[in-house]
């Protein structure tokens, strides 16, 4: 009996190698177990996902329930109020989109607030670093810039972009960037976002008990809300961050846990809003603090990033990146992290316990995101260094008091990151004819088969990084150019795909383009809000010509192979709303063979949008994406060009061999 209880309490945990392909993370999972520390990997192994919730077949929107329906017999029963499986799933999905969209738009609004403080002269700690980009953004939404001062343009830009959030009627400003035919579809189905606040509010209202109970109508508002994220909140976050902190251009960066230094004070910034990170960067370079660190016996202060703010700072400033979402607890297990400073989003509460075990300072900074048991040092944009200097002082103190053995996995990978859509334009078009023409030409002539966005999280329900890596390798092997953001970008960076030499892993057509331009076959463009750069690039491809009139005509596809967050669902749905076929892995919160499933996975495409797809296996996922790209090539009449190109290549190889 006692044995049985013990056996129940200590289930066998999977081998580290079976739950991650990241060597550094595997090493730290093993150490965490030796140290008796529990991480999300082991919590996931011991907590099965609720099967009813996983299918989205339950509703807890009122206290007549919660109601559970049967995924095996979805139309066999309804909720107490009579809600059908389609209503329940559509409402659950819509609320995921609303939450994800709220996260991105709130982040974007924080950036816009800061921009306002800077342009009105109230904040002197930050400046406009890229006035040229500011003028370009202003121009793109119809603001006159000719003969006007930067200050004038900036004020108008602020006023205009504020509408992205607060506007009650009309179309959001960045709707002006949407290709005409795509916009026509949006107008036809009444899904052009008004303002993000209105869309999210209406979405929450309509998913309340007893309001919108038609899955098609709920999905329409869901699309509108998601578009308010992609073409609204996220796009504002990206554009304003570029204007304030600089537009990324290619930079060589090291990634993985080996970027920690045993003989230095290690400070990790993990989160999403770049202003915190920018100020930590100032503090770690402050000579008096460096002196303090040296007095404490350190060689200096080592600043590294994780997750999305890490990806942004890596792209903008070449700051080393220590790992993605599933490595945030395990990196603390090294014992070498003196402070982990966080702001908002994707910060696991479990970090507190792990940080406690190793004496690491876990510091929250944002009034919107406190964690019980963490130290809160509030970050104020008007006195940013008060917070970030204190963070560094706390890190130095922890360094002085290090009392546990340190084990840093010695893995780093160098690669080129920081491909903004402006840089892609310049790189492919050359300085005199910065344009997407060469990209379109190479797609039309078949060297590049199509473009895929592979993005999103890592998730302990699947082997960390594995699905990202296998999917991307399969895509490039088939001449699909891959654009990446967020945790997915880090997965491939750790695998060494961010070097121009990785072009040898690409198919002959893509490899030829990469070699000519000197670029890797995988382009990393930043954090999750920077998925908006992919939207802009896709819109430019349509406007450049030769690839159809609508974004739905493009030979492109998207994927989030290891997604976990509601933000990922919002991103997925704004890509679908913009016309892109988007495939998710892990699991999908839906019951198959229902009307709602058919709507998301088939019918939306018939209406001129994109559609959803699902596959857990990376090769299956790649096959689906490539089949879609080929279908679009055929519809554009450019499938033959590719056949010719491949024949030419084969002929040439034969000639070479002769
Ligand atoms: O916004 S990719 S785990 S860190 S949600 Fe989170 Fe997912 Fe990473 Fe960034 Ni995006
Ligand atoms: Fe059940 Fe309807 Fe209430 Fe949902 S809204 S919990 S389906 S009664």
XYZ file of C-alpha atoms and ligand atoms in Angstrom:
676
model
C 0.000 0.000 0.000
C 2.732 2.441 1.046
C 4.716 1.472 -2.053
C 1.739 2.233 -4.217
C 1.329 5.709 -2.724
C 5.005 6.461 -3.209
C 4.848 5.171 -6.774
C 1.887 7.442 -7.429
C 3.645 10.442 -5.957
C 6.846 9.977 -7.935
C 5.878 9.118 -11.499
C 8.733 8.310 -13.814
C 9.876 11.458 -15.541
C 10.851 11.391 -19.199
C 14.511 11.511 -20.135
C 15.687 15.094 -20.824
C 16.638 14.040 -24.356
C 13.035 13.024 -24.988
C 11.626 16.418 -24.049
C 14.063 18.811 -25.678
C 16.552 18.831 -28.519
C 18.361 21.775 -26.919
C 21.584 20.391 -25.419
C 21.892 23.185 -22.895
C 18.304 22.823 -21.696
C 18.638 19.032 -21.471
C 21.749 19.439 -19.323
C 19.872 21.799 -17.017
C 16.768 19.587 -16.796
C 19.049 16.803 -15.563
C 20.662 19.177 -13.057
C 17.288 20.479 -11.854
C 16.283 16.927 -11.006
C 19.553 16.282 -9.186
C 18.983 19.505 -7.260
C 15.361 18.582 -6.469
C 14.006 21.557 -8.393
C 10.791 21.234 -10.387
C 10.356 22.948 -13.750
C 7.485 23.193 -16.248
C 8.909 20.200 -18.116
C 8.292 17.968 -15.119
C 5.011 19.607 -14.169
C 3.766 18.927 -17.697
C 4.861 15.300 -17.429
C 2.883 14.870 -14.235
C -0.226 16.828 -15.250
C -2.175 15.516 -18.213
C -4.061 18.203 -20.130
C -7.808 18.087 -19.458
C -9.213 16.271 -22.501
C -12.505 18.178 -22.510
C -10.759 21.538 -22.313
C -8.222 20.470 -24.942
C -11.141 19.962 -27.327
C -12.735 23.231 -26.260
C -15.894 21.253 -25.482
C -16.640 22.945 -22.164
C -18.109 26.280 -21.207
C -17.851 28.166 -17.919
C -19.375 31.418 -19.035
C -22.118 31.273 -16.391
C -23.016 29.501 -13.169
C -25.742 27.359 -14.712
C -22.675 25.399 -15.787
C -19.817 24.817 -16.201
C -21.173 22.607 -18.989
C -19.225 19.769 -20.557
C -20.115 18.421 -23.958
C -18.922 15.188 -25.473
C -16.281 15.571 -28.190
C -17.036 12.049 -29.430
C -20.695 12.924 -29.928
C -20.549 16.706 -30.333
C -24.179 17.194 -31.279
C -25.450 14.682 -28.696
C -26.107 17.347 -26.087
C -26.067 21.098 -25.478
C -25.228 23.307 -22.489
C -27.861 24.133 -19.840
C -28.703 27.344 -21.736
C -28.947 25.374 -24.964
C -25.574 26.491 -26.365
C -24.371 24.106 -29.048
C -20.861 22.764 -29.467
C -20.276 25.291 -32.275
C -21.303 28.233 -30.113
C -19.213 27.008 -27.199
C -16.084 26.422 -29.291
C -16.453 29.669 -31.226
C -16.875 31.644 -27.987
C -13.857 29.990 -26.374
C -11.770 30.617 -29.471
C -12.948 34.212 -29.703
C -11.963 34.866 -26.098
C -8.492 33.493 -26.765
C -8.213 35.903 -29.670
C -9.515 38.787 -27.547
C -6.976 38.083 -24.797
C -4.087 37.662 -27.204
C -5.076 40.798 -29.088
C -5.388 42.691 -25.786
C -1.847 41.661 -24.822
C -0.346 42.928 -28.075
C -2.437 46.074 -28.271
C -1.747 47.000 -24.641
C 1.968 46.552 -25.339
C 1.610 48.720 -28.479
C -0.291 51.339 -26.538
C 2.462 51.490 -23.912
C 4.952 52.165 -26.728
C 2.668 54.841 -28.160
C 2.275 56.488 -24.725
C 6.042 56.654 -24.462
C 6.270 58.097 -27.976
C 3.802 60.807 -26.918
C 5.894 61.683 -23.861
C 9.010 61.883 -26.036
C 7.484 63.993 -28.829
C 5.927 66.418 -26.362
C 9.301 66.800 -24.650
C 8.076 65.419 -21.309
C 10.432 62.473 -21.453
C 14.124 63.094 -22.057
C 15.355 59.588 -21.302
C 14.402 58.289 -24.740
C 14.651 59.919 -28.170
C 13.492 59.378 -31.709
C 16.356 57.260 -33.029
C 15.024 56.746 -36.537
C 13.389 59.919 -37.894
C 13.541 58.567 -41.453
C 11.430 55.601 -40.483
C 9.062 57.934 -38.643
C 8.516 59.891 -41.853
C 8.075 56.712 -43.868
C 5.436 55.412 -41.445
C 3.685 58.790 -41.476
C 3.692 58.801 -45.280
C 2.280 55.294 -45.415
C -0.866 56.449 -43.647
C -1.306 59.668 -45.579
C 0.379 62.207 -43.291
C 2.084 65.010 -45.194
C 5.806 65.117 -44.359
C 7.239 67.361 -47.068
C 8.794 70.557 -45.651
C 7.642 69.793 -42.093
C 9.753 69.407 -38.960
C 10.212 66.035 -37.282
C 8.308 67.326 -34.244
C 5.274 68.317 -36.346
C 5.217 64.999 -38.173
C 5.671 63.086 -34.903
C 2.731 64.834 -33.272
C 0.468 64.096 -36.220
C 1.676 60.516 -36.283
C 0.860 60.131 -32.604
C -2.655 61.545 -33.078
C -3.294 59.327 -36.048
C -1.987 56.135 -34.455
C -3.931 56.750 -31.260
C -7.022 55.996 -33.374
C -5.744 52.412 -33.607
C -6.954 52.035 -30.038
C -9.585 54.617 -29.259
C -11.487 55.073 -32.494
C -15.158 54.181 -32.207
C -16.123 54.257 -35.880
C -14.186 54.126 -39.140
C -11.136 52.120 -40.177
C -7.856 51.876 -38.256
C -4.981 53.890 -39.805
C -2.899 50.917 -40.989
C -5.867 49.660 -43.043
C -4.311 52.024 -45.606
C -1.437 49.560 -45.964
C -3.692 46.635 -46.832
C -3.791 45.632 -50.514
C -6.995 46.869 -52.154
C -8.526 43.491 -52.891
C -7.859 42.166 -49.395
C -9.462 45.312 -47.998
C -12.460 44.765 -50.272
C -12.952 41.323 -48.717
C -12.694 42.808 -45.252
C -15.256 45.463 -46.109
C -17.594 42.932 -47.674
C -17.656 40.898 -44.459
C -17.535 43.975 -42.226
C -14.335 42.986 -40.482
C -12.204 46.109 -40.973
C -11.215 46.976 -37.388
C -12.491 50.268 -35.979
C -10.344 50.632 -32.874
C -8.805 47.837 -30.812
C -10.548 48.824 -27.594
C -13.924 48.732 -29.304
C -13.273 45.398 -31.002
C -12.015 43.685 -27.863
C -14.857 45.110 -25.794
C -17.440 43.986 -28.326
C -15.839 40.550 -28.530
C -16.086 40.131 -24.767
C -19.695 41.315 -24.823
C -20.713 39.014 -27.620
C -19.198 35.974 -25.923
C -21.082 36.620 -22.687
C -23.819 34.120 -21.884
C -26.837 34.594 -24.088
C -25.529 37.125 -26.618
C -23.979 36.051 -29.927
C -24.963 32.441 -30.480
C -24.145 31.946 -34.110
C -20.658 30.561 -34.632
C -20.291 32.318 -37.997
C -21.175 35.702 -36.565
C -18.889 35.187 -33.546
C -16.049 34.242 -35.907
C -16.568 37.402 -37.920
C -16.010 39.575 -34.860
C -13.142 37.299 -33.956
C -11.508 38.129 -37.301
C -12.094 41.835 -36.767
C -10.528 41.650 -33.305
C -7.516 39.684 -34.543
C -6.974 42.155 -37.396
C -7.032 44.955 -34.806
C -4.035 43.177 -33.323
C -1.994 42.408 -36.461
C -2.666 45.591 -38.407
C -3.228 47.597 -35.236
C -1.670 46.964 -31.846
C 1.201 44.768 -32.957
C 2.033 46.945 -35.949
C 2.064 50.089 -33.800
C 4.321 48.305 -31.272
C 6.802 47.380 -34.001
C 6.790 50.692 -35.844
C 7.011 52.892 -32.746
C 9.735 50.699 -31.220
C 11.753 51.050 -34.438
C 11.231 54.820 -34.414
C 12.263 55.171 -30.765
C 14.988 52.550 -30.531
C 16.182 52.031 -34.110
C 15.165 49.840 -37.043
C 17.020 46.518 -37.006
C 19.571 45.628 -39.639
C 21.618 42.438 -39.806
C 23.889 41.828 -36.869
C 25.895 38.832 -35.766
C 24.697 37.492 -32.414
C 25.365 34.534 -30.153
C 22.533 32.493 -28.714
C 22.075 29.788 -26.073
C 23.021 29.397 -22.429
C 26.753 29.580 -23.091
C 26.324 33.362 -23.357
C 26.277 33.446 -19.532
C 29.695 34.166 -18.031
C 30.760 32.569 -14.778
C 33.143 35.404 -13.895
C 30.706 38.209 -14.621
C 27.516 39.538 -13.080
C 24.811 37.999 -15.267
C 21.609 39.958 -15.825
C 18.806 38.488 -17.910
C 15.921 40.555 -19.259
C 12.873 38.440 -20.116
C 9.580 39.820 -21.349
C 8.187 41.925 -24.143
C 8.425 45.703 -23.851
C 11.718 47.035 -25.190
C 11.835 50.250 -23.116
C 12.777 48.300 -19.953
C 15.542 46.474 -21.795
C 16.852 49.692 -23.365
C 17.244 51.208 -19.915
C 18.842 48.097 -18.409
C 21.331 48.421 -21.260
C 22.148 51.956 -20.091
C 22.547 50.817 -16.471
C 24.906 47.921 -17.234
C 27.133 50.366 -19.101
C 27.209 52.885 -16.254
C 30.901 53.157 -15.218
C 30.161 53.435 -11.492
C 28.095 50.227 -11.605
C 30.786 48.449 -13.596
C 33.251 49.531 -10.883
C 30.926 48.129 -8.243
C 30.787 44.839 -10.103
C 34.581 44.742 -10.264
C 34.865 45.525 -6.576
C 32.605 42.545 -5.995
C 35.138 40.377 -7.823
C 33.431 40.208 -11.212
C 35.101 40.958 -14.540
C 32.115 43.087 -15.494
C 28.380 42.952 -16.124
C 26.989 40.602 -18.742
C 23.568 41.482 -20.154
C 21.587 38.889 -22.106
C 17.987 38.543 -23.254
C 15.379 35.810 -23.342
C 12.072 35.288 -25.159
C 10.644 38.196 -27.119
C 12.272 41.293 -25.653
C 15.465 39.283 -25.997
C 14.675 38.689 -29.677
C 14.000 42.389 -30.176
C 17.223 43.501 -28.488
C 19.191 40.858 -30.316
C 17.879 42.203 -33.624
C 18.363 45.868 -32.752
C 21.555 45.885 -30.737
C 23.204 42.481 -31.091
C 22.638 41.639 -27.398
C 23.239 37.886 -26.888
C 20.161 35.708 -26.439
C 20.110 32.969 -23.819
C 17.099 30.908 -24.913
C 13.390 30.672 -25.581
C 10.294 30.219 -23.444
C 10.958 26.654 -22.296
C 14.470 27.566 -21.148
C 13.582 30.406 -18.772
C 13.401 28.214 -15.662
C 16.204 25.883 -16.640
C 18.665 28.724 -17.205
C 18.306 29.701 -13.546
C 19.367 26.136 -12.689
C 22.865 27.093 -13.934
C 23.245 29.030 -10.691
C 24.908 31.759 -12.761
C 21.928 34.097 -13.156
C 22.354 36.944 -10.707
C 19.169 38.747 -11.680
C 16.303 37.988 -13.987
C 14.290 41.112 -14.629
C 10.871 40.710 -16.212
C 8.011 42.873 -17.429
C 4.921 41.408 -19.110
C 3.808 38.210 -20.888
C 5.062 34.618 -20.886
C 6.681 34.952 -17.458
C 6.045 31.621 -15.719
C 5.001 31.910 -12.093
C 7.193 28.847 -11.516
C 10.249 31.097 -11.944
C 9.811 32.331 -8.363
C 10.397 28.901 -6.879
C 13.366 28.125 -9.117
C 14.903 31.547 -8.443
C 14.469 30.981 -4.684
C 16.325 27.686 -4.917
C 19.389 29.307 -6.494
C 19.291 32.685 -4.745
C 18.633 34.461 -8.060
C 16.934 37.841 -7.868
C 13.646 37.606 -9.769
C 12.508 41.174 -10.249
C 9.146 42.256 -11.611
C 8.998 45.814 -12.899
C 5.614 46.431 -14.444
C 2.566 47.493 -12.409
C 0.472 45.267 -14.695
C 2.428 42.136 -13.827
C 3.451 41.334 -10.283
C 4.271 37.799 -9.104
C 3.793 36.656 -5.537
C 7.193 35.962 -4.032
C 9.188 38.040 -6.555
C 10.805 41.378 -5.724
C 8.954 44.277 -7.328
C 10.989 47.294 -8.402
C 8.650 49.446 -10.405
C 9.805 50.821 -13.713
C 8.750 54.403 -14.470
C 9.499 55.735 -17.920
C 10.207 59.175 -16.545
C 12.864 57.901 -14.142
C 13.774 54.605 -15.822
C 17.276 54.325 -14.400
C 15.991 54.400 -10.813
C 14.608 50.951 -11.462
C 17.251 49.538 -13.758
C 20.198 50.762 -11.641
C 18.596 49.044 -8.660
C 18.230 45.855 -10.685
C 21.951 45.935 -11.454
C 22.861 46.673 -7.819
C 20.754 43.699 -6.712
C 22.498 41.527 -9.297
C 25.934 42.632 -8.044
C 24.934 41.865 -4.457
C 23.789 38.400 -5.494
C 27.076 37.861 -7.351
C 28.968 38.708 -4.171
C 26.895 36.205 -2.252
C 26.980 33.349 -4.760
C 27.189 30.234 -2.630
C 26.173 27.409 -4.924
C 28.234 25.622 -7.554
C 27.804 27.037 -11.041
C 27.296 24.936 -14.117
C 26.908 26.800 -17.397
C 26.226 24.571 -20.409
C 28.916 25.529 -22.888
C 26.764 25.894 -25.969
C 26.550 28.976 -28.157
C 25.634 29.458 -31.792
C 26.479 32.557 -33.746
C 24.207 33.760 -36.527
C 22.897 36.781 -38.397
C 19.648 38.309 -37.119
C 17.787 41.586 -37.564
C 16.002 41.461 -40.906
C 13.385 44.217 -40.750
C 11.097 44.382 -43.762
C 12.931 47.580 -44.725
C 16.187 45.662 -44.798
C 14.724 42.779 -46.801
C 13.587 45.402 -49.283
C 17.059 46.916 -49.463
C 18.932 43.605 -49.434
C 16.971 42.078 -52.261
C 16.424 45.241 -54.226
C 19.816 46.886 -53.822
C 20.367 50.424 -52.613
C 19.165 52.082 -55.817
C 16.053 50.064 -56.405
C 15.002 49.072 -52.911
C 11.979 46.999 -53.800
C 10.383 43.631 -53.528
C 10.709 43.153 -57.288
C 13.661 40.730 -57.058
C 11.828 38.641 -54.445
C 8.708 38.511 -56.590
C 10.818 37.755 -59.680
C 12.520 34.876 -57.914
C 9.154 33.520 -56.837
C 7.739 33.900 -60.324
C 10.748 32.238 -61.953
C 10.504 29.454 -59.369
C 13.871 29.703 -57.666
C 11.944 30.540 -54.521
C 8.869 28.341 -54.329
C 7.119 30.516 -51.773
C 7.502 32.205 -48.418
C 6.613 30.784 -45.008
C 6.380 32.477 -41.642
C 7.354 30.029 -38.898
C 6.813 31.624 -35.528
C 5.611 31.200 -31.972
C 6.278 29.531 -28.705
C 7.802 26.385 -27.320
C 5.527 24.122 -25.287
C 6.373 21.314 -22.849
C 3.661 19.156 -24.427
C 6.054 18.558 -27.321
C 9.827 18.074 -27.558
C 11.270 21.585 -27.257
C 12.468 23.060 -30.583
C 12.090 19.774 -32.461
C 8.970 20.641 -34.461
C 10.290 24.118 -35.322
C 13.634 22.790 -36.508
C 12.359 19.858 -38.561
C 9.609 21.940 -40.156
C 11.941 24.766 -41.159
C 14.587 22.387 -42.522
C 11.928 20.674 -44.603
C 10.621 23.978 -45.940
C 13.975 25.379 -46.999
C 14.951 22.054 -48.536
C 11.924 22.584 -50.759
C 12.981 26.123 -51.735
C 10.605 27.877 -49.369
C 12.137 31.037 -47.870
C 11.363 31.152 -44.144
C 10.746 34.285 -42.063
C 10.801 33.879 -38.301
C 10.042 35.623 -35.038
C 9.934 34.975 -31.321
C 10.824 31.697 -29.688
C 10.814 29.866 -33.009
C 13.613 32.088 -34.294
C 15.710 31.150 -31.260
C 15.059 27.426 -31.809
C 16.534 27.638 -35.322
C 19.339 29.941 -34.222
C 20.427 27.319 -31.681
C 20.444 24.831 -34.530
C 22.861 27.000 -36.525
C 20.533 27.948 -39.374
C 21.179 31.670 -39.130
C 24.405 31.669 -41.077
C 24.749 32.268 -44.815
C 26.530 28.880 -44.911
C 23.263 27.212 -43.880
C 22.204 27.856 -47.474
C 23.598 24.407 -48.263
C 20.574 22.993 -46.426
C 18.268 24.760 -48.869
C 16.980 23.466 -52.186
C 18.939 24.496 -55.310
C 16.779 27.515 -56.168
C 16.695 29.061 -52.701
C 20.380 28.228 -52.164
C 21.248 30.111 -55.347
C 19.375 33.213 -54.175
C 20.955 33.015 -50.691
C 24.436 32.643 -52.145
C 23.923 35.548 -54.544
C 22.659 37.867 -51.819
C 24.793 36.405 -49.000
C 21.856 35.786 -46.712
C 20.818 32.801 -44.593
C 17.861 30.723 -45.855
C 15.993 31.681 -42.701
C 15.430 35.350 -41.871
C 14.888 36.334 -38.237
C 12.855 39.481 -37.862
C 12.353 39.882 -34.129
C 9.699 39.391 -31.474
C 6.087 38.248 -31.688
C 4.691 41.756 -32.271
C 7.162 41.895 -35.169
C 5.009 39.365 -36.991
C 3.492 42.593 -38.261
C 6.664 42.923 -40.372
C 5.586 39.743 -42.168
C 2.189 41.330 -42.890
C 3.890 44.408 -44.313
C 6.255 42.283 -46.412
C 3.308 40.259 -47.757
C 1.374 43.441 -48.566
C 4.444 44.771 -50.402
C 4.681 41.558 -52.411
C 1.098 42.057 -53.599
C 1.653 45.727 -54.401
C 4.863 44.946 -56.303
C 2.837 42.881 -58.747
C 2.914 39.563 -60.527
C 1.640 37.527 -57.589
C -2.072 38.294 -57.639
C -4.174 41.104 -56.265
C -4.928 39.948 -52.790
C -2.804 38.575 -49.974
C -4.826 35.375 -50.298
C -3.346 34.937 -53.799
C 0.262 34.775 -52.569
C 2.194 31.490 -52.464
C 2.766 31.853 -48.729
C 1.872 29.953 -45.561
C 2.361 30.358 -41.824
C 2.944 28.048 -38.883
C 3.252 28.072 -35.097
C 4.418 24.484 -34.579
C 4.829 24.558 -30.788
C 2.359 27.288 -29.817
C 1.027 27.667 -26.299
C -0.266 31.222 -25.722
C -3.496 33.037 -26.502
C -1.334 35.606 -28.293
C -0.367 32.866 -30.730
C -4.041 32.197 -31.472
C -4.604 35.890 -32.116
C -1.569 35.980 -34.417
C -2.747 32.855 -36.221
C -6.171 34.312 -36.728
C -4.916 37.663 -38.030
C -2.813 35.788 -40.562
C -5.883 33.774 -41.541
C -7.919 37.002 -41.681
C -5.241 38.534 -43.911
C -5.437 35.645 -46.382
C -2.730 33.288 -45.163
C -3.015 29.524 -44.695
C -1.840 29.004 -41.114
C -0.973 25.641 -39.589
C -0.654 25.063 -35.850
C 0.925 22.123 -34.071
C 0.682 20.629 -30.529
C -3.124 20.473 -30.375
C -5.983 22.637 -31.584
C -8.873 23.676 -29.311
C -11.626 22.318 -31.523
C -13.725 19.216 -32.180
C -13.390 17.848 -35.693
C -16.417 17.192 -37.847
C -18.277 20.179 -36.496
C -19.560 23.236 -38.362
C -17.127 25.514 -36.545
C -14.229 23.287 -37.573
C -15.353 23.379 -41.195
C -15.619 27.169 -41.051
C -12.078 27.683 -39.724
C -10.402 24.917 -41.726
C -12.254 25.274 -45.062
C -14.975 27.863 -45.555
C -13.043 31.014 -44.596
C -10.828 30.427 -47.618
C -13.845 30.384 -49.934
C -14.787 33.808 -48.602
C -11.401 35.251 -49.628
C -9.586 34.902 -46.285
C -6.931 32.349 -45.424
C -7.750 29.230 -43.433
C -6.503 27.214 -40.474
C -4.661 23.910 -40.612
C -3.422 21.516 -37.962
C -0.695 18.870 -37.857
C 1.402 17.709 -34.925
C 4.079 16.141 -37.129
C 6.567 18.579 -38.701
C 6.865 16.678 -41.985
C 3.114 16.510 -42.363
C 2.959 20.219 -41.572
C 5.577 20.997 -44.217
C 3.715 18.884 -46.759
C 0.494 20.773 -46.111
C 2.180 24.164 -46.370
C 4.052 23.260 -49.547
C 0.892 21.816 -51.130
C -0.849 25.100 -50.386
C 2.025 27.124 -51.842
C 1.910 24.967 -54.979
C -1.860 25.399 -55.221
C -1.397 29.176 -55.158
C 1.411 28.976 -57.744
C -0.880 27.018 -60.000
C -3.703 29.537 -59.605
C -1.239 32.300 -60.516
C -0.088 30.325 -63.561
C 3.538 30.217 -62.368
C 3.724 26.490 -61.625
C 5.229 25.808 -65.056
C 8.063 28.297 -64.481
C 9.189 26.263 -61.509
C 9.188 23.029 -63.455
C 11.358 24.702 -66.084
C 13.702 26.097 -63.452
C 14.177 22.693 -61.894
C 14.760 21.092 -65.284
C 17.357 23.711 -66.036
C 19.096 23.022 -62.744
C 19.123 19.280 -63.411
C 20.357 19.867 -66.932
C 23.077 22.080 -65.591
C 24.138 19.468 -63.067
C 24.318 16.914 -65.867
C 26.444 19.334 -67.853
C 28.682 19.962 -64.841
C 29.138 16.236 -64.355
C 30.006 15.640 -68.002
O 5.302 36.772 -27.611
S 6.732 33.166 -28.949
S 6.319 31.868 -25.747
S 7.827 34.812 -25.585
S 3.943 34.073 -26.954
Fe 5.737 33.898 -25.458
Fe 5.223 32.441 -27.502
Fe 7.682 33.010 -26.895
Fe 6.883 36.237 -26.854
Ni 5.297 35.061 -28.499
Fe -23.445 26.220 -19.749
Fe -24.621 28.009 -21.366
Fe -23.679 28.780 -19.006
Fe -22.006 28.070 -20.906
S -23.357 29.832 -20.959
S -21.881 27.481 -18.759
S -23.104 26.460 -21.976
S -25.319 27.331 -19.379
